GROMACS .gro file of C-alpha atoms in nm:
model
  242
    1UNK     CA    1   9.888   7.742   9.138
    2UNK     CA    2   9.689   8.062   9.192
    3UNK     CA    3   9.653   8.110   8.816
    4UNK     CA    4   9.522   7.756   8.773
    5UNK     CA    5   9.275   7.802   9.059
    6UNK     CA    6   9.126   8.105   8.886
    7UNK     CA    7   9.047   7.892   8.578
    8UNK     CA    8   8.771   7.710   8.773
    9UNK     CA    9   8.436   7.895   8.742
   10UNK     CA   10   8.326   7.769   9.085
   11UNK     CA   11   8.609   7.955   9.261
   12UNK     CA   12   8.493   8.310   9.336
   13UNK     CA   13   8.751   8.419   9.595
   14UNK     CA   14   9.120   8.337   9.621
   15UNK     CA   15   9.342   8.387   9.924
   16UNK     CA   16   9.719   8.400   9.872
   17UNK     CA   17   9.898   8.346  10.203
   18UNK     CA   18  10.251   8.343  10.058
   19UNK     CA   19  10.486   8.631  10.135
   20UNK     CA   20  10.760   8.765   9.912
   21UNK     CA   21  10.564   8.732   9.588
   22UNK     CA   22  10.740   8.950   9.324
   23UNK     CA   23  10.544   9.268   9.257
   24UNK     CA   24  10.530   9.207   8.881
   25UNK     CA   25  10.385   8.861   8.937
   26UNK     CA   26  10.125   9.002   9.178
   27UNK     CA   27  10.019   9.263   8.924
   28UNK     CA   28   9.977   8.991   8.661
   29UNK     CA   29   9.764   8.787   8.904
   30UNK     CA   30   9.549   9.093   8.979
   31UNK     CA   31   9.493   9.145   8.606
   32UNK     CA   32   9.384   8.782   8.560
   33UNK     CA   33   9.156   8.799   8.867
   34UNK     CA   34   8.985   9.115   8.741
   35UNK     CA   35   8.933   8.961   8.396
   36UNK     CA   36   8.776   8.648   8.545
   37UNK     CA   37   8.576   8.827   8.815
   38UNK     CA   38   8.757   8.649   9.098
   39UNK     CA   39   8.807   8.823   9.432
   40UNK     CA   40   9.165   8.811   9.557
   41UNK     CA   41   9.291   8.850   9.914
   42UNK     CA   42   9.667   8.887   9.958
   43UNK     CA   43   9.944   8.810   9.889
   44UNK     CA   44  10.097   8.809  10.239
   45UNK     CA   45   9.762   8.773  10.416
   46UNK     CA   46   9.629   8.558  10.699
   47UNK     CA   47   9.291   8.566  10.522
   48UNK     CA   48   8.950   8.678  10.638
   49UNK     CA   49   8.657   8.573  10.851
   50UNK     CA   50   8.280   8.605  10.849
   51UNK     CA   51   8.171   8.488  11.195
   52UNK     CA   52   7.907   8.220  11.192
   53UNK     CA   53   7.973   8.153  10.825
   54UNK     CA   54   8.331   8.089  10.711
   55UNK     CA   55   8.693   8.184  10.733
   56UNK     CA   56   8.974   8.192  10.479
   57UNK     CA   57   9.325   8.114  10.599
   58UNK     CA   58   9.419   8.145  10.966
   59UNK     CA   59   9.231   8.461  11.063
   60UNK     CA   60   9.107   8.441  11.421
   61UNK     CA   61   9.373   8.195  11.530
   62UNK     CA   62   9.298   7.874  11.718
   63UNK     CA   63   8.954   7.766  11.839
   64UNK     CA   64   9.002   7.901  12.191
   65UNK     CA   65   9.080   8.246  12.049
   66UNK     CA   66   8.779   8.229  11.815
   67UNK     CA   67   8.556   8.160  12.115
   68UNK     CA   68   8.722   8.431  12.327
   69UNK     CA   69   8.671   8.690  12.050
   70UNK     CA   70   8.314   8.568  11.987
   71UNK     CA   71   8.391   8.491  11.624
   72UNK     CA   72   8.138   8.206  11.624
   73UNK     CA   73   7.848   8.448  11.556
   74UNK     CA   74   7.817   8.778  11.366
   75UNK     CA   75   7.835   9.120  11.528
   76UNK     CA   76   7.792   9.468  11.384
   77UNK     CA   77   8.149   9.581  11.303
   78UNK     CA   78   8.314   9.509  10.968
   79UNK     CA   79   8.685   9.578  10.938
   80UNK     CA   80   8.971   9.577  10.690
   81UNK     CA   81   9.334   9.564  10.801
   82UNK     CA   82   9.661   9.560  10.613
   83UNK     CA   83   9.832   9.355  10.882
   84UNK     CA   84   9.732   8.996  10.952
   85UNK     CA   85   9.867   8.996  11.306
   86UNK     CA   86   9.690   9.321  11.383
   87UNK     CA   87   9.366   9.185  11.239
   88UNK     CA   88   9.366   8.930  11.521
   89UNK     CA   89   9.421   9.214  11.766
   90UNK     CA   90   9.124   9.394  11.608
   91UNK     CA   91   8.910   9.083  11.666
   92UNK     CA   92   8.991   9.112  12.035
   93UNK     CA   93   8.944   9.490  12.054
   94UNK     CA   94   8.613   9.482  11.865
   95UNK     CA   95   8.482   9.199  12.085
   96UNK     CA   96   8.557   9.396  12.401
   97UNK     CA   97   8.410   9.724  12.280
   98UNK     CA   98   8.104   9.627  12.074
   99UNK     CA   99   7.883   9.330  11.999
  100UNK     CA  100   8.157   9.179  11.783
  101UNK     CA  101   8.283   9.133  11.429
  102UNK     CA  102   8.045   9.114  11.134
  103UNK     CA  103   8.327   9.044  10.887
  104UNK     CA  104   8.700   9.104  10.881
  105UNK     CA  105   8.965   9.089  10.611
  106UNK     CA  106   9.342   9.133  10.618
  107UNK     CA  107   9.439   9.243  10.268
  108UNK     CA  108   9.815   9.199  10.319
  109UNK     CA  109  10.098   9.446  10.348
  110UNK     CA  110  10.243   9.429   9.997
  111UNK     CA  111  10.268   9.735   9.775
  112UNK     CA  112  10.013   9.591   9.531
  113UNK     CA  113   9.746   9.393   9.723
  114UNK     CA  114   9.499   9.182   9.528
  115UNK     CA  115   9.210   9.376   9.681
  116UNK     CA  116   9.206   9.719   9.837
  117UNK     CA  117   9.032   9.890  10.126
  118UNK     CA  118   8.773  10.038   9.892
  119UNK     CA  119   8.679   9.701   9.740
  120UNK     CA  120   8.580   9.562  10.078
  121UNK     CA  121   8.423   9.877  10.219
  122UNK     CA  122   8.191   9.899   9.918
  123UNK     CA  123   8.083   9.542   9.996
  124UNK     CA  124   8.028   9.635  10.359
  125UNK     CA  125   7.820   9.936  10.257
  126UNK     CA  126   7.569   9.697  10.098
  127UNK     CA  127   7.578   9.448  10.389
  128UNK     CA  128   7.419   9.420  10.733
  129UNK     CA  129   7.728   9.568  10.899
  130UNK     CA  130   7.640   9.880  11.097
  131UNK     CA  131   7.982  10.039  11.144
  132UNK     CA  132   8.314  10.006  10.964
  133UNK     CA  133   8.671   9.988  11.092
  134UNK     CA  134   8.993  10.056  10.902
  135UNK     CA  135   9.346   9.980  11.017
  136UNK     CA  136   9.583  10.116  10.756
  137UNK     CA  137   9.952  10.192  10.773
  138UNK     CA  138  10.224  10.419  10.644
  139UNK     CA  139  10.282  10.386  10.268
  140UNK     CA  140  10.045  10.371   9.973
  141UNK     CA  141   9.743  10.585   9.882
  142UNK     CA  142   9.449  10.346   9.923
  143UNK     CA  143   9.310  10.542  10.217
  144UNK     CA  144   9.258  10.843   9.989
  145UNK     CA  145   9.037  10.638   9.755
  146UNK     CA  146   8.824  10.556  10.057
  147UNK     CA  147   8.811  10.924  10.152
  148UNK     CA  148   8.688  11.009   9.801
  149UNK     CA  149   8.417  10.741   9.831
  150UNK     CA  150   8.296  10.891  10.159
  151UNK     CA  151   8.296  11.244  10.019
  152UNK     CA  152   8.100  11.133   9.711
  153UNK     CA  153   7.841  10.951   9.921
  154UNK     CA  154   7.926  10.601   9.800
  155UNK     CA  155   7.998  10.504  10.160
  156UNK     CA  156   7.771  10.645  10.429
  157UNK     CA  157   7.820  10.412  10.726
  158UNK     CA  158   8.032  10.547  11.014
  159UNK     CA  159   8.401  10.458  10.987
  160UNK     CA  160   8.649  10.434  11.272
  161UNK     CA  161   9.001  10.452  11.129
  162UNK     CA  162   9.366  10.463  11.220
  163UNK     CA  163   9.690  10.439  11.019
  164UNK     CA  164   9.981  10.290  11.209
  165UNK     CA  165  10.335  10.413  11.157
  166UNK     CA  166  10.311  10.763  11.306
  167UNK     CA  167  10.641  10.694  11.483
  168UNK     CA  168  10.815  10.725  11.143
  169UNK     CA  169  10.835  11.101  11.203
  170UNK     CA  170  11.082  11.031  11.485
  171UNK     CA  171  11.345  10.920  11.233
  172UNK     CA  172  11.563  11.148  11.022
  173UNK     CA  173  11.502  10.946  10.703
  174UNK     CA  174  11.209  10.740  10.571
  175UNK     CA  175  11.187  10.401  10.739
  176UNK     CA  176  11.098  10.070  10.577
  177UNK     CA  177  10.876   9.888  10.825
  178UNK     CA  178  10.802   9.514  10.819
  179UNK     CA  179  10.559   9.509  10.527
  180UNK     CA  180  10.684   9.555  10.172
  181UNK     CA  181  10.442   9.844  10.121
  182UNK     CA  182  10.503  10.007  10.460
  183UNK     CA  183  10.723  10.297  10.351
  184UNK     CA  184  10.613  10.651  10.271
  185UNK     CA  185  10.714  10.764   9.923
  186UNK     CA  186  10.608  11.123   9.968
  187UNK     CA  187  10.444  11.336  10.237
  188UNK     CA  188  10.089  11.222  10.153
  189UNK     CA  189  10.182  10.859  10.223
  190UNK     CA  190  10.283  10.920  10.585
  191UNK     CA  191  10.057  10.780  10.854
  192UNK     CA  192  10.014  11.126  11.008
  193UNK     CA  193   9.900  11.279  10.678
  194UNK     CA  194   9.649  11.002  10.614
  195UNK     CA  195   9.509  11.017  10.967
  196UNK     CA  196   9.465  11.394  10.930
  197UNK     CA  197   9.295  11.360  10.591
  198UNK     CA  198   9.057  11.092  10.718
  199UNK     CA  199   8.962  11.298  11.021
  200UNK     CA  200   8.891  11.601  10.801
  201UNK     CA  201   8.669  11.380  10.581
  202UNK     CA  202   8.451  11.283  10.876
  203UNK     CA  203   8.609  10.954  10.980
  204UNK     CA  204   8.625  10.882  11.353
  205UNK     CA  205   9.002  10.899  11.406
  206UNK     CA  206   9.149  10.865  11.757
  207UNK     CA  207   9.454  11.057  11.876
  208UNK     CA  208   9.659  10.738  11.895
  209UNK     CA  209   9.626  10.363  11.851
  210UNK     CA  210   9.586  10.332  12.229
  211UNK     CA  211   9.263  10.531  12.200
  212UNK     CA  212   9.121  10.312  11.921
  213UNK     CA  213   8.920  10.083  12.154
  214UNK     CA  214   8.766  10.388  12.322
  215UNK     CA  215   8.668  10.533  11.983
  216UNK     CA  216   8.509  10.204  11.872
  217UNK     CA  217   8.311  10.190  12.195
  218UNK     CA  218   8.199  10.552  12.157
  219UNK     CA  219   8.070  10.510  11.801
  220UNK     CA  220   7.909  10.175  11.882
  221UNK     CA  221   7.730  10.315  12.188
  222UNK     CA  222   7.603  10.608  11.982
  223UNK     CA  223   7.459  10.373  11.719
  224UNK     CA  224   7.288  10.168  11.991
  225UNK     CA  225   7.135  10.484  12.139
  226UNK     CA  226   7.014  10.589  11.793
  227UNK     CA  227   6.853  10.250  11.737
  228UNK     CA  228   7.077  10.167  11.439
  229UNK     CA  229   7.215   9.870  11.631
  230UNK     CA  230   6.973   9.658  11.833
  231UNK     CA  231   7.159   9.450  12.086
  232UNK     CA  232   7.045   9.092  12.145
  233UNK     CA  233   7.110   8.869  12.448
  234UNK     CA  234   7.433   8.669  12.423
  235UNK     CA  235   7.364   8.302  12.363
  236UNK     CA  236   7.542   8.012  12.521
  237UNK     CA  237   7.914   8.008  12.448
  238UNK     CA  238   8.017   7.702  12.243
  239UNK     CA  239   8.252   7.460  12.412
  240UNK     CA  240   8.597   7.420  12.262
  241UNK     CA  241   8.650   7.052  12.161
  242UNK     CA  242   8.921   6.888  12.369
   0.00000   0.00000   0.00000
């Protein structure tokens, strides 16, 4: 079990793929993980990937997709996504609009994830990643913790961000989307409110999800021009075993 796994000192990070974990049980697992100093991804996650190093779970998909998204070597963009499926879309978008993914994590769409946006972005701040990418969603307040970290100077790297779920405003009542945590419980939890707050805090926020690739490309190009990112020639593409 997850609790048993955390009793082994050699295990530093735990990924919980299972969906539908009761919220009370998740909160108990989070408490145990914090007490033992174990990092926790999930529940309801596809995992995470650090290109050229390792992956947890099924992030990146099959080998042909890993090659197509250049996940076999590190790039400059580190991301965190709530959605696992959308994290694979981010791998593709980042590959096409920058030199690729440095690290990516899908924290899961439950109301109480084992790790939050801030936990990973603080790691990325002290890493070789040059720009950060956030894909949040309607519901929850974790984006505001990240905003506070940017305002206080704890995070200084440029962040491209978008919260999905802006279409919720088209409905007369609050809508429960696919994830357990994807429902606004107050005006500040709407995707529109969080996108507005992030933009005001200095995040690079596009006008819509369709414009996200363009925004990533714009920030990446600016960092290359400033010399923050030094592009290197692309090596030979590994062959997918048949």
